[in-house]
Coordinates of C-alpha atoms in Angstrom, one line a residue:
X13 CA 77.8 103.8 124.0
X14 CA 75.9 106.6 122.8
X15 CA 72.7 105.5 120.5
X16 CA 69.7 106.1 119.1
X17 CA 66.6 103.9 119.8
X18 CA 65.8 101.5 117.5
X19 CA 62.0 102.1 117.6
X20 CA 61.4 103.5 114.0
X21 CA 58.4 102.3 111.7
X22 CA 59.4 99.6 109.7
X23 CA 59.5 101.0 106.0
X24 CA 60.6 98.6 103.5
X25 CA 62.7 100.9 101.8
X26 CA 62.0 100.0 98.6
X27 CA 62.7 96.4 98.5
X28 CA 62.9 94.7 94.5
X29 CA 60.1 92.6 94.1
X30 CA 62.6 89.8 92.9
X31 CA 66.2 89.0 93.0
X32 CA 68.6 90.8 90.7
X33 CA 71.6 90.9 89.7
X34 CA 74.3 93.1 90.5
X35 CA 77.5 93.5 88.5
X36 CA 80.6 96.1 89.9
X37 CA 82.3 98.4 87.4
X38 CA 85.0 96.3 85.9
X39 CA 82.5 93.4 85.2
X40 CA 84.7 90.4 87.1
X41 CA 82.5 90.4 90.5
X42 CA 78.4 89.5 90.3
X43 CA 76.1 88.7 93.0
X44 CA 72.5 87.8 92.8
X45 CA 71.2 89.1 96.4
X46 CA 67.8 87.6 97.8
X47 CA 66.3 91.5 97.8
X48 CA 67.5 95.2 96.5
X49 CA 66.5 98.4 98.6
X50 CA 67.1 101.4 98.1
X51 CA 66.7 103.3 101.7
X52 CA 65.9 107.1 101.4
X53 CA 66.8 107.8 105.3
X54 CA 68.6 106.6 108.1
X55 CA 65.5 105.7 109.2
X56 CA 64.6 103.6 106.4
X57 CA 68.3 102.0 106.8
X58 CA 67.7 100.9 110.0
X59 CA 64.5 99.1 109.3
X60 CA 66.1 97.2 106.1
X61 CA 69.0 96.3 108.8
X62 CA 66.2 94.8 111.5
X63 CA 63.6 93.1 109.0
X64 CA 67.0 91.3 107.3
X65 CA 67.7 90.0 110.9
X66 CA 64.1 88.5 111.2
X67 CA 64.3 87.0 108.3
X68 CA 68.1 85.6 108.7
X69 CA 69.8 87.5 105.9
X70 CA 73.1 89.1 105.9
X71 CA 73.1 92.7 104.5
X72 CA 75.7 94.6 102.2
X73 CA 75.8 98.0 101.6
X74 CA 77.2 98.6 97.8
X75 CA 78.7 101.6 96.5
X76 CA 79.6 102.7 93.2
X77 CA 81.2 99.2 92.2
X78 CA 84.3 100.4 92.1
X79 CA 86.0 98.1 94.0
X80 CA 87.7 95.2 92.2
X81 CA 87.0 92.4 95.5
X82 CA 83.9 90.8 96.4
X83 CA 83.9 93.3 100.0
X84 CA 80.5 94.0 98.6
X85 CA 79.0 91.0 97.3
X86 CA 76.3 89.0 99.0
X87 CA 73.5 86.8 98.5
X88 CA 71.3 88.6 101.5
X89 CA 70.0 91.5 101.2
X90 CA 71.9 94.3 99.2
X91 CA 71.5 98.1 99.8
X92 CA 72.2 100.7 97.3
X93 CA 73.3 104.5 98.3
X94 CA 71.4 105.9 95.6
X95 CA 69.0 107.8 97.5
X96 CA 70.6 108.2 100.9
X97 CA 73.1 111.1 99.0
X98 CA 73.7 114.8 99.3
X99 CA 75.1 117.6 101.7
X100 CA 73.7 118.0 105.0
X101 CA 75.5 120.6 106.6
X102 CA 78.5 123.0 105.7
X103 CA 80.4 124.3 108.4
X104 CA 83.4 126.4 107.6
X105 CA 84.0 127.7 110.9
X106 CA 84.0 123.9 112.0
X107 CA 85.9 123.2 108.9
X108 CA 83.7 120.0 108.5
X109 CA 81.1 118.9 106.3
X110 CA 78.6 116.3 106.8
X111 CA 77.6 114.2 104.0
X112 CA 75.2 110.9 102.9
X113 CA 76.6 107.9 103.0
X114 CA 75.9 107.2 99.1
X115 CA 77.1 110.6 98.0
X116 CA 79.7 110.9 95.3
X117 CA 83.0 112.1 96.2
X118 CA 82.3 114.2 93.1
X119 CA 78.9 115.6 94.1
X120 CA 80.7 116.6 97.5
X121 CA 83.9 118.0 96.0
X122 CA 81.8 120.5 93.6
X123 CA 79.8 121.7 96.8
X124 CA 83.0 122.3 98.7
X125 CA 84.5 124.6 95.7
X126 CA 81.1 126.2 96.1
X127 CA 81.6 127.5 98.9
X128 CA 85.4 128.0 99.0
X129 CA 86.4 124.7 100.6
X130 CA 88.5 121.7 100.2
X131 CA 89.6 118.4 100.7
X132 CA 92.9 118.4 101.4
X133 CA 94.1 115.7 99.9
X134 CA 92.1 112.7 97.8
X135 CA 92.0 109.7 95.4
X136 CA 92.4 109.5 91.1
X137 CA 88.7 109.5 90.4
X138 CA 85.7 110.7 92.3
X139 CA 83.2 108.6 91.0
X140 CA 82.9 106.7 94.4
X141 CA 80.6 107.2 97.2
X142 CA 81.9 108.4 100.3
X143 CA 81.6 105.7 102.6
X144 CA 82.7 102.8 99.7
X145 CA 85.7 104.6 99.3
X146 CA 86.6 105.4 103.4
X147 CA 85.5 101.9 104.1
X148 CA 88.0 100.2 101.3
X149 CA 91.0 102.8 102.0
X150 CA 91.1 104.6 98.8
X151 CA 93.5 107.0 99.1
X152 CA 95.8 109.2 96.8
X153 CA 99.1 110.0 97.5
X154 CA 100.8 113.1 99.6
X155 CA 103.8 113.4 101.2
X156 CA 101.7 114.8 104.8
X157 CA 98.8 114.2 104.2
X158 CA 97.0 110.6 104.1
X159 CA 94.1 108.6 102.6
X160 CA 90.6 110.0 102.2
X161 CA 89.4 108.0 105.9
X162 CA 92.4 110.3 107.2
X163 CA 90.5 113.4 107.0
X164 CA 87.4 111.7 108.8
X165 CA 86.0 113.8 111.6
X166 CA 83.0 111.6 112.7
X167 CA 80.8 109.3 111.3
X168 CA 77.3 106.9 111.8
X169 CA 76.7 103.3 111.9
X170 CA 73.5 101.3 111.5
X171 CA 74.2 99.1 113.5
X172 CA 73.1 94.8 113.9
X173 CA 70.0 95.6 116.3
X174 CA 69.5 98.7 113.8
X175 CA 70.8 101.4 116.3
X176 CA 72.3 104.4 115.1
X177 CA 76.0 104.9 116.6
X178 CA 77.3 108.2 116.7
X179 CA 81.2 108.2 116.5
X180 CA 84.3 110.4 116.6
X181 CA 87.4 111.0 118.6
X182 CA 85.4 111.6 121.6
X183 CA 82.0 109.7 121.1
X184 CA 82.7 105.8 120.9
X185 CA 86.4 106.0 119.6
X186 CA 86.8 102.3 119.6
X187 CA 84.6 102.1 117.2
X188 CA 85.4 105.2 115.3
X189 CA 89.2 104.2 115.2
X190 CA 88.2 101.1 113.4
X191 CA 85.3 102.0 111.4
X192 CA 87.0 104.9 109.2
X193 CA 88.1 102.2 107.2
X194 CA 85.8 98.9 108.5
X195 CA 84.8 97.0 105.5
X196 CA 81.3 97.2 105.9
X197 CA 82.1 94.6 108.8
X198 CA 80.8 96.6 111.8
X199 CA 77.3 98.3 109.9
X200 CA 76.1 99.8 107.6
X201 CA 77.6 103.6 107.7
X202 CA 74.8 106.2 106.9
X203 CA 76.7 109.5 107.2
X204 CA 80.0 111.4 107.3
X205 CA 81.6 114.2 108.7
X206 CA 85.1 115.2 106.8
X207 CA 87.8 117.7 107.7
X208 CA 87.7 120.7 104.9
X209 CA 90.1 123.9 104.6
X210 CA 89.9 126.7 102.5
X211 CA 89.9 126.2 99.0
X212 CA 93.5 126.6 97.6
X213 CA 95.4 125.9 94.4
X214 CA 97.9 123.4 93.2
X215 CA 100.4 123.5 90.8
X216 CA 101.0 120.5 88.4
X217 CA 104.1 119.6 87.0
X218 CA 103.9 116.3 84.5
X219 CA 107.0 115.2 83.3
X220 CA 108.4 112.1 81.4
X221 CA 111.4 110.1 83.3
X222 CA 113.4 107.2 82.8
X223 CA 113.1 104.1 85.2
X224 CA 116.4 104.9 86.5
X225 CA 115.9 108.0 86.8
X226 CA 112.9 108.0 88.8
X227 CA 113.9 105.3 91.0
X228 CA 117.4 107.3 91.5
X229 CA 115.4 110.3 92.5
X230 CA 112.3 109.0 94.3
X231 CA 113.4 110.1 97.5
X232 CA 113.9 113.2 96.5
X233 CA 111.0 113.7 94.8
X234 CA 109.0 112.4 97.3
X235 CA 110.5 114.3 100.1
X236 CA 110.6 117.9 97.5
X237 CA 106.9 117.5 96.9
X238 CA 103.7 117.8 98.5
X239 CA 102.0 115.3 96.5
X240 CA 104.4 113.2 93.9
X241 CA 103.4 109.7 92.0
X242 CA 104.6 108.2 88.7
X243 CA 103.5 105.2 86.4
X244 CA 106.2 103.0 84.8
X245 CA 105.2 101.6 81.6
X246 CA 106.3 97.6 81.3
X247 CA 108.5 96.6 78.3
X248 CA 109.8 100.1 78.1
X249 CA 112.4 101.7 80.5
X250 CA 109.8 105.0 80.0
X251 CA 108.0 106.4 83.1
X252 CA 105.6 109.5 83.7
X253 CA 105.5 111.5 86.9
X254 CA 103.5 113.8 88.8
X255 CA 104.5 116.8 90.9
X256 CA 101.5 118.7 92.9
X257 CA 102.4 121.5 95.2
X258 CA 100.6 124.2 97.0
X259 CA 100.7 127.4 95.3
X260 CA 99.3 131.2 95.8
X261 CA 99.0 131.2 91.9
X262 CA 97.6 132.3 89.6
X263 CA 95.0 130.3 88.7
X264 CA 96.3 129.0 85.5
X265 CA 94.2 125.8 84.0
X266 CA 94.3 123.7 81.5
X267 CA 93.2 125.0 78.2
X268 CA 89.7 123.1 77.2
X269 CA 90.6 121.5 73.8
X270 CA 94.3 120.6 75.3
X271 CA 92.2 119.4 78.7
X272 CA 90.0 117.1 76.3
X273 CA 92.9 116.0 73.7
X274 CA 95.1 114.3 76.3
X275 CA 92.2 113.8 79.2
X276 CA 89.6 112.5 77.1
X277 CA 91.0 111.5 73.5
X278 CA 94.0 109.9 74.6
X279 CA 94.0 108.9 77.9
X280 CA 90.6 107.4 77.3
X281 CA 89.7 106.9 73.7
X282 CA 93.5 106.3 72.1
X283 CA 94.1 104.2 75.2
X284 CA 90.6 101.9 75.1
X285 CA 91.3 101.3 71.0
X286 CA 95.3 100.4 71.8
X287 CA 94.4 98.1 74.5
X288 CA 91.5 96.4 72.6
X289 CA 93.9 95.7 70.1
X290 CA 96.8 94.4 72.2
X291 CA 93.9 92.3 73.9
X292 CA 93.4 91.0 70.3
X293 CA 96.7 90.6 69.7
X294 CA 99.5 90.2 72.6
X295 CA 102.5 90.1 71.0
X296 CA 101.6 93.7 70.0
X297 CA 101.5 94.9 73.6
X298 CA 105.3 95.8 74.0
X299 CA 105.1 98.0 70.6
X300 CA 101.9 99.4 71.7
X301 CA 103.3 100.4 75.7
X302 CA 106.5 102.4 73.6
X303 CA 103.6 104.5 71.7
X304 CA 101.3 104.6 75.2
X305 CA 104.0 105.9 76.9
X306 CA 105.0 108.3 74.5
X307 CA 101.9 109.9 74.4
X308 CA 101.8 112.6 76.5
X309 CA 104.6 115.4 76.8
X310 CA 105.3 117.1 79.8
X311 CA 102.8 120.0 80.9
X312 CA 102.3 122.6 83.7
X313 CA 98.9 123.8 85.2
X314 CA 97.5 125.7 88.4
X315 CA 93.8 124.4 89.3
X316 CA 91.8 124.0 92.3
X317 CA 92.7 120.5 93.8
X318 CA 89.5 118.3 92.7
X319 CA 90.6 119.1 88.6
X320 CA 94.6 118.2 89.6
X321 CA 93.8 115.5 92.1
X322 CA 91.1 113.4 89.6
X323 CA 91.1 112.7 86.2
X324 CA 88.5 110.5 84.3
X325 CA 89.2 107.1 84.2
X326 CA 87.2 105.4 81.4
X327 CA 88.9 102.6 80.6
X328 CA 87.9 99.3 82.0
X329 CA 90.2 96.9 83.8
X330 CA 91.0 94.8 86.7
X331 CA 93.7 95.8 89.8
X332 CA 95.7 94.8 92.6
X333 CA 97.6 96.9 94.9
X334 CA 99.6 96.5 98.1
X335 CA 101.0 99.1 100.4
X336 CA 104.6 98.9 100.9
X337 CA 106.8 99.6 103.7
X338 CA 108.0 103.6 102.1
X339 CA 111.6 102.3 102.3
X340 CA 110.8 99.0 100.7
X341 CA 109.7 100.4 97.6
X342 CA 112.5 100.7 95.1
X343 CA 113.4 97.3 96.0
X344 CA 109.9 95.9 94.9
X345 CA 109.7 98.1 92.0
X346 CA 112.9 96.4 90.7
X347 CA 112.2 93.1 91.3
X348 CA 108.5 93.4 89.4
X349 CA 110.6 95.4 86.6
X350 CA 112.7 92.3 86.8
X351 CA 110.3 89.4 86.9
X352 CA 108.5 91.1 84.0
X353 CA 111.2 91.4 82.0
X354 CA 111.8 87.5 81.9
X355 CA 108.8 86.3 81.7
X356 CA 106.3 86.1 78.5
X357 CA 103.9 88.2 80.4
X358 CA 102.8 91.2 77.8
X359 CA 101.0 94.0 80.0
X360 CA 99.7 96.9 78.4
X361 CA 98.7 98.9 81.8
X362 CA 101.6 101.0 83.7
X363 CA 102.1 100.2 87.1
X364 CA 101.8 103.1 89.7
X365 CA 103.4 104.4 92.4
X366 CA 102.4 106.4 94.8
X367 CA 102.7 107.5 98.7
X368 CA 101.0 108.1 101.9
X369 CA 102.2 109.1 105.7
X370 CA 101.1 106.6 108.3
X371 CA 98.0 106.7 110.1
X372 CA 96.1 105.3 113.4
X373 CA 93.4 103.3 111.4
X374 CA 93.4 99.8 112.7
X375 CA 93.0 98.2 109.4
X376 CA 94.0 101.0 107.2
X377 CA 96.9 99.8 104.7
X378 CA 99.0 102.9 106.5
X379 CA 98.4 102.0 110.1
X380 CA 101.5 102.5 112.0
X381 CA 104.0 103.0 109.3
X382 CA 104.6 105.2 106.1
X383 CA 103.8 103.0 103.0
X384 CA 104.3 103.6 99.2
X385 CA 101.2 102.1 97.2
X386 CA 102.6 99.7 94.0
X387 CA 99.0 99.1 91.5
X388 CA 99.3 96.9 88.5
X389 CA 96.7 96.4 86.2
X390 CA 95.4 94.7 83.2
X391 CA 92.7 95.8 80.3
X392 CA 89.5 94.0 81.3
X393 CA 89.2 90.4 78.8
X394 CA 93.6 90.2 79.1
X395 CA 94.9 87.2 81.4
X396 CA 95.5 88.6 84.6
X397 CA 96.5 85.5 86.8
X398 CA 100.3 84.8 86.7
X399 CA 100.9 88.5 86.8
X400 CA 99.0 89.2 89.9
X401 CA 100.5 85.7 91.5
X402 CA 103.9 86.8 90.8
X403 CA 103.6 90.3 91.3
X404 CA 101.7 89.5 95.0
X405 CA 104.9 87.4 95.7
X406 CA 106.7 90.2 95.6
X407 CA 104.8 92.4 97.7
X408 CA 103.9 90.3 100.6
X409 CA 108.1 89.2 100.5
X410 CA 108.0 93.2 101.3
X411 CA 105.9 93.2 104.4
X412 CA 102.8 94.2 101.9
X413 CA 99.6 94.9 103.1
X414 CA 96.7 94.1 100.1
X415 CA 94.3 96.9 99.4
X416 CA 91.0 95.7 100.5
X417 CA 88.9 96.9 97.8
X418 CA 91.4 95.3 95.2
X419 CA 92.3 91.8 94.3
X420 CA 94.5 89.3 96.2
X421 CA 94.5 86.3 98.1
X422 CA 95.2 87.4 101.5
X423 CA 93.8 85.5 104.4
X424 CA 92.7 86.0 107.9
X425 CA 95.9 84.2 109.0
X426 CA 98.0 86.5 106.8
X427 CA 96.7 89.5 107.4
X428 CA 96.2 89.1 111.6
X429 CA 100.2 89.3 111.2
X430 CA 100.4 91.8 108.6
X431 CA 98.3 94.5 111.0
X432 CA 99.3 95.1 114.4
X433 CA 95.8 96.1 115.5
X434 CA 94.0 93.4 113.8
X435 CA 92.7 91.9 116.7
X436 CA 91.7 95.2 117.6
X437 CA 89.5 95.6 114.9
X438 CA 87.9 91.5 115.6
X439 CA 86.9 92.1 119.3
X440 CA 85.2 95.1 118.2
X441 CA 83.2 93.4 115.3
X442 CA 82.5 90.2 117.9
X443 CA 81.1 93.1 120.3
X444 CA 79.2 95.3 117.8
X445 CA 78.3 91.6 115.0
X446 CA 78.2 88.6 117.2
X447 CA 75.8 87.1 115.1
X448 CA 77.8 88.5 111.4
X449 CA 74.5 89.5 110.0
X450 CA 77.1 91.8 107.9
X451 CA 79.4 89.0 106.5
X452 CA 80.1 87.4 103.3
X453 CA 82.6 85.2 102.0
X454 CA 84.9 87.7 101.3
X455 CA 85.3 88.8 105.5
X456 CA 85.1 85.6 106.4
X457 CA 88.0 84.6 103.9
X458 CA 89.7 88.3 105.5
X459 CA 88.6 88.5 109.3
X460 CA 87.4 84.9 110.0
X461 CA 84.9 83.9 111.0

């Protein structure tokens, strides 16, 4: 394996001078870890990484809290991305950038339109860091093109001894096949290298649908479209969908008083007040879902991808989502229609749909096979239980895979027979964590232990 020697001076990074508490962004997962740091280098990282092993602590590197799971929770030692963020180096002959580990997807996405480059394809919101979103699979949705660990070029690990890994296709590719998307299982990662192209433009088509009409054309749409999704809304038969396609233009945005109305006002601010009341009162929520998904008429802008791809997402609430078999899809979306419909269960959130193409990522939620991504949610406070339960009975009937940084109740048992290359992805972390100083309950509940 190629390495670097683990010989640096032994900075404490930063380390809190007491235990705190850490909270993620929806508020349902906490964690009081034995010590914070907040490591300004790679060098720094791989000092917090040996000192923790002296002192027999397991270490967790946390993100932006975006994940719904506990994959980031521990009682060890936690580390925080703040400072180990930014741009490294730009490369558009290479078409690669190399980023931080704890830089935003946003903070990387406004660099890249700096200097005429792209993503090509990429999540909702771009809050996240970069290696909390590759590491959970967040992905978007596209017709060719997959999640953002996809478009990974190369990567580092901090590794258990506190050796620095380089990997890529050609430089440990073991480890870099399972590592795009590794949980935090295998290290800590402290960099990334992405594939970018030249900026380009997309053109968005939003458009109201029926259920049945949706689900009557989804192959079409999916197969017509570069990039298509669509969110049903429960107790209502009403559905919005989204068409993205490359286009030479014109640039043609989003005017900025209609970009705030419907972005801002009342995707966020209508939305948070309509869902605190439904919260309040639950026999409101079907009335409330026919106004919700009424709300927005159908509209048509060309933008550079980052403004189509992400919108911001304000609104505070718990999710599960499972990836799908592609051609298992309409089949689960009508039986969770179904099982909604005669139940008592009053959900205010749409559910969403959305695609990718499969990938080689051992324990990516595409590996081997093209999947369709169903997400249900439910405003932060709401009961969330019986829906999830009934709703994961659906999907894993369907061959579902369980997005990791989401909930469900997936085990290691499961989920070695879910993923072909699960095993894979074990040996490697027995090989590269025999000891698990980067466990918690939540890998040892997913990969064993």
């Amino acid at each position: 394996m190629d390495t670097l020697p683990s010989n640096a001076p032994r900075h404490r990074a930063n380390p809190s001078p007491k235990p705190h508490s850490w909270r993620n962004w929806a508020g349902n997962v906490t964690a009081r870890p034995a010590r914070v740091v907040t490591p300004a280098s790679v060098e720094e990282l791989r000092a917090v990484v040996r000192r923790a092993a002296e002192d027999g602590l397991p270490v967790k590197a946390v993100g932006s809290g975006h994940s719904f799971s506990t994959t980031a929770a521990t009682d060890g030692v936690l580390v925080r991305p703040d400072r180990l963020s930014g741009i490294r180096a730009i490369d558009p002959g290479a078409g690669t950038v190399t980023v931080e580990a704890g830089t935003r997807l946003k903070t990387m996405n406004l660099a890249l339109a700096q200097h005429g480059l792209s993503l090509r394809n990429m999540g909702d919101i771009m809050e996240q860091t970069v290696a909390g979103a590759t590491s959970t699979g967040t992905h978007g949705t596209g017709r060719d093109s997959g999640a953002i660990a996809a478009q990974l070029r190369g990567l580092e690990l901090v590794t258990a001894d506190g050796s620095l890994l380089m990997c890529s296709a050609t430089r440990n590719p073991e480890v870099f096949a399972a590592a795009r998307v590794g949980l935090g299982a295998l290290g800590v990662v402290s960099a990334l290298t992405f594939a970018v192209e030249p900026l380009f433009l997309l053109a968005a088509h939003e458009e109201p649908m029926t259920f049945d009409t949706v689900t009557a054309r989804f192959d079409e749409l999916h197969a017509h479209n570069d990039h298509f999704e669509f969110y049903w809304f429960p107790h209502t038969d009403n559905c919005t969908t989204l068409r993205n396609n490359r286009t030479p233009g014109p640039h043609a945005p989003l005017g900025r008083l209609r970009a705030w109305f419907e972005d801002e006002f009342l995707a966020n601010n209508v939305f948070q007040a309509l869902s605190s009341v439904g919260r309040a009162i639950p026999s409101a929520v079907p009335a409330i879902a026919r106004i919700t998904s009424r709300g927005l008429s159908a509209r048509t802008y060309t933008d550079i991808p980052y403004k189509v791809f992400t919108s911001p997402r304000r609104v505070r609430m718990i999710e599960m989502e499972y990836a799908v078999p592609r051609e298992a899809v309409l089949d689960v979306l009508r039986e969770l229609k179904a099982m909604i419909e005669r139940s008592e269960l009053r959900i205010g959130f749409p559910v969403e749909v959305r695609t990718t193409p499969g990938d080689d990522i051992a324990l990516s939620t595409a590996s081997g096979r093209d999947s369709a991504y169903v997400a249900v949610h439910v405003y932060r406070g709401m009961p969330h239980r019986q829906y999830f339960a009934e709703a994961e009975r659906i999907f894993v009937a369907h061959e579902g895979r369980p997005h990791w940084g989401k909930l469900h109740t997936r085990d290691a048992s499961h989920l070695a027979n879910a993923y072909p290359r699960f095993e894979e992805f074990t040996a490697l972390r027995d090989r590269l964590d025999p000891d698990r100083r980067f466990t918690n309950a939540y890998l040892r509940r997913v990969l064993g232990d």
